[in-house]
Coordinates of N, CA and C in Angstrom, one line a residue:
L1 N 116.7 72.6 117.4 CA 116.2 73.9 117.5 C 115.0 74.1 116.6
V2 N 113.9 74.7 117.2 CA 112.7 74.9 116.4 C 112.3 76.4 116.7
C3 N 111.9 77.0 115.6 CA 111.6 78.4 115.7 C 110.3 78.6 114.8
V4 N 109.3 79.3 115.3 CA 108.1 79.7 114.5 C 107.9 81.1 114.7
V5 N 107.8 81.8 113.5 CA 107.4 83.3 113.5 C 106.0 83.4 113.1
V6 N 105.2 84.1 113.9 CA 103.9 84.3 113.6 C 103.6 85.8 113.7
I7 N 103.1 86.4 112.6 CA 102.8 87.8 112.7 C 101.4 88.0 112.4
N8 N 100.7 88.4 113.3 CA 99.2 88.7 113.2 C 98.9 90.0 112.5
D9 N 98.1 90.0 111.6 CA 97.7 91.2 110.9 C 98.8 92.1 110.3
P10 N 99.6 91.5 109.4 CA 100.7 92.4 108.9 C 100.1 93.5 108.1
S11 N 100.8 94.6 108.0 CA 100.2 95.8 107.3 C 101.2 96.1 106.1
G12 N 100.6 96.8 105.2 CA 101.5 97.3 104.1 C 101.2 96.4 102.9
A13 N 101.8 96.7 101.7 CA 101.7 96.0 100.5 C 102.2 94.6 100.5
A14 N 103.3 94.4 101.3 CA 104.0 93.1 101.3 C 103.5 92.3 102.6
Y15 N 102.4 91.5 102.5 CA 101.9 90.8 103.6 C 102.0 89.3 103.5
Y16 N 102.7 88.8 102.6 CA 102.8 87.3 102.5 C 103.9 86.8 103.4
G17 N 103.8 85.6 103.8 CA 104.6 85.0 104.8 C 106.0 85.2 104.6
G18 N 106.5 84.8 103.4 CA 108.0 84.8 103.1 C 108.5 86.3 103.1
L19 N 107.7 87.2 102.8 CA 108.2 88.6 102.8 C 108.1 89.3 104.2
V20 N 107.3 88.8 105.0 CA 107.1 89.4 106.3 C 107.9 88.7 107.4
S21 N 107.7 87.3 107.5 CA 108.3 86.6 108.6 C 109.6 86.1 108.3
A22 N 110.0 85.8 107.1 CA 111.4 85.2 106.8 C 112.5 86.1 107.3
P23 N 112.5 87.4 107.2 CA 113.6 88.3 107.7 C 113.7 88.1 109.2
V24 N 112.6 88.0 109.9 CA 112.5 87.9 111.3 C 113.1 86.5 111.7
F25 N 112.7 85.5 111.1 CA 113.2 84.2 111.3 C 114.7 84.2 111.1
G26 N 115.2 84.7 110.0 CA 116.5 84.6 109.7 C 117.4 85.3 110.9
R27 N 116.9 86.5 111.4 CA 117.7 87.1 112.3 C 117.6 86.4 113.7
V28 N 116.5 85.8 114.1 CA 116.3 85.1 115.3 C 117.2 83.8 115.3
V29 N 117.0 83.0 114.3 CA 117.8 81.8 114.2 C 119.2 82.0 114.1
G30 N 119.6 83.0 113.2 CA 121.0 83.3 113.1 C 121.6 83.6 114.4
G31 N 120.9 84.5 115.2 CA 121.4 84.8 116.5 C 121.5 83.6 117.4
A32 N 120.6 82.8 117.4 CA 120.5 81.6 118.2 C 121.6 80.6 117.8
L33 N 121.9 80.4 116.5 CA 123.0 79.6 116.1 C 124.4 80.1 116.4
R34 N 124.5 81.4 116.4 CA 125.8 82.0 116.9 C 125.9 81.8 118.4
L35 N 124.9 81.9 119.2 CA 125.0 81.6 120.6 C 125.3 80.2 120.9
M36 N 124.9 79.3 120.0 CA 125.2 77.9 120.2 C 126.5 77.5 119.6
D37 N 127.3 78.5 119.1 CA 128.6 78.3 118.4 C 128.5 77.3 117.3
I38 N 127.4 77.4 116.5 CA 127.3 76.6 115.2 C 127.8 77.5 114.1
P39 N 128.9 77.1 113.4 CA 129.4 78.0 112.3 C 128.5 78.0 111.2
P40 N 128.4 79.1 110.4 CA 127.7 79.3 109.2 C 128.1 78.3 108.2
D41 N 127.3 77.9 107.2 CA 127.6 77.1 106.0 C 128.4 77.9 105.1
N42 N 129.6 77.5 104.8 CA 130.5 78.3 103.9 C 130.0 78.3 102.5
E43 N 129.3 77.3 102.1 CA 128.8 77.3 100.7 C 127.8 78.4 100.5
L44 N 126.9 78.5 101.6 CA 125.8 79.5 101.5 C 126.4 80.9 101.5
L45 N 127.5 81.1 102.4 CA 128.1 82.4 102.5 C 128.8 82.7 101.2
L46 N 129.4 81.8 100.5 CA 130.1 82.0 99.3 C 129.1 82.3 98.1
A47 N 128.0 81.6 98.1 CA 127.0 82.0 97.1 C 126.4 83.3 97.3
D48 N 126.1 83.7 98.7 CA 125.6 85.0 98.9 C 126.6 86.1 98.5
A49 N 127.9 85.9 98.8 CA 128.9 86.8 98.4 C 128.9 87.1 96.9
R50 N 128.8 86.0 96.2 CA 128.8 86.1 94.7 C 127.7 86.8 94.2
S51 N 126.5 86.5 94.8 CA 125.3 87.2 94.4 C 125.4 88.8 94.6
R52 N 125.9 89.1 95.8 CA 126.0 90.5 96.0 C 127.1 91.1 95.0
A53 N 128.1 90.5 94.8 CA 129.1 91.0 93.9 C 128.5 91.2 92.5
E54 N 127.7 90.3 92.0 CA 127.0 90.4 90.7 C 126.1 91.5 90.7
E55 N 125.4 91.7 91.8 CA 124.4 92.8 91.9 C 125.1 94.2 91.9
E56 N 126.2 94.3 92.6 CA 127.0 95.4 92.7 C 127.6 95.8 91.3
E57 N 128.1 94.8 90.6 CA 128.7 95.0 89.3 C 127.6 95.4 88.3
A58 N 126.5 94.9 88.4 CA 125.3 95.3 87.5 C 124.9 96.7 87.7
A59 N 124.8 97.1 89.1 CA 124.4 98.5 89.4 C 125.5 99.4 88.9
A60 N 126.8 99.0 89.1 CA 127.8 100.0 88.6 C 127.8 100.1 87.1
E61 N 127.5 99.1 86.3 CA 127.4 99.1 84.9 C 126.2 100.0 84.5
A62 N 125.1 99.9 85.2 CA 123.9 100.7 84.9 C 124.2 102.1 85.0
V63 N 125.1 102.5 86.0 CA 125.4 103.9 86.2 C 126.5 104.4 85.4
G64 N 127.3 103.4 84.7 CA 128.4 103.7 83.9 C 129.7 103.9 84.6
E65 N 129.8 103.3 85.9 CA 131.1 103.4 86.5 C 131.9 102.2 86.1
P66 N 133.2 102.4 86.1 CA 134.2 101.2 85.7 C 134.1 100.3 86.8
T67 N 134.1 99.0 86.4 CA 134.2 97.9 87.4 C 135.6 97.3 87.5
P68 N 136.0 96.8 88.7 CA 137.3 96.3 88.9 C 137.4 94.9 88.1
P69 N 138.6 94.5 87.7 CA 138.8 93.4 86.9 C 138.6 92.1 87.7

């Protein structure tokens, strides 16, 4: 599977390749892999879930909300 994302003349403050084309690449390739019945890598999903949990915990602490144990 090969995928190339080319965006001509991106606008806005964020115009670097990783900021503009990476989300498009992720959605396109993610959809293609699902259509090909290729399961996601569990280690990456676990790391992503941990990262999200840490972000939510930090946001809750910043607001002063109690966090679950």
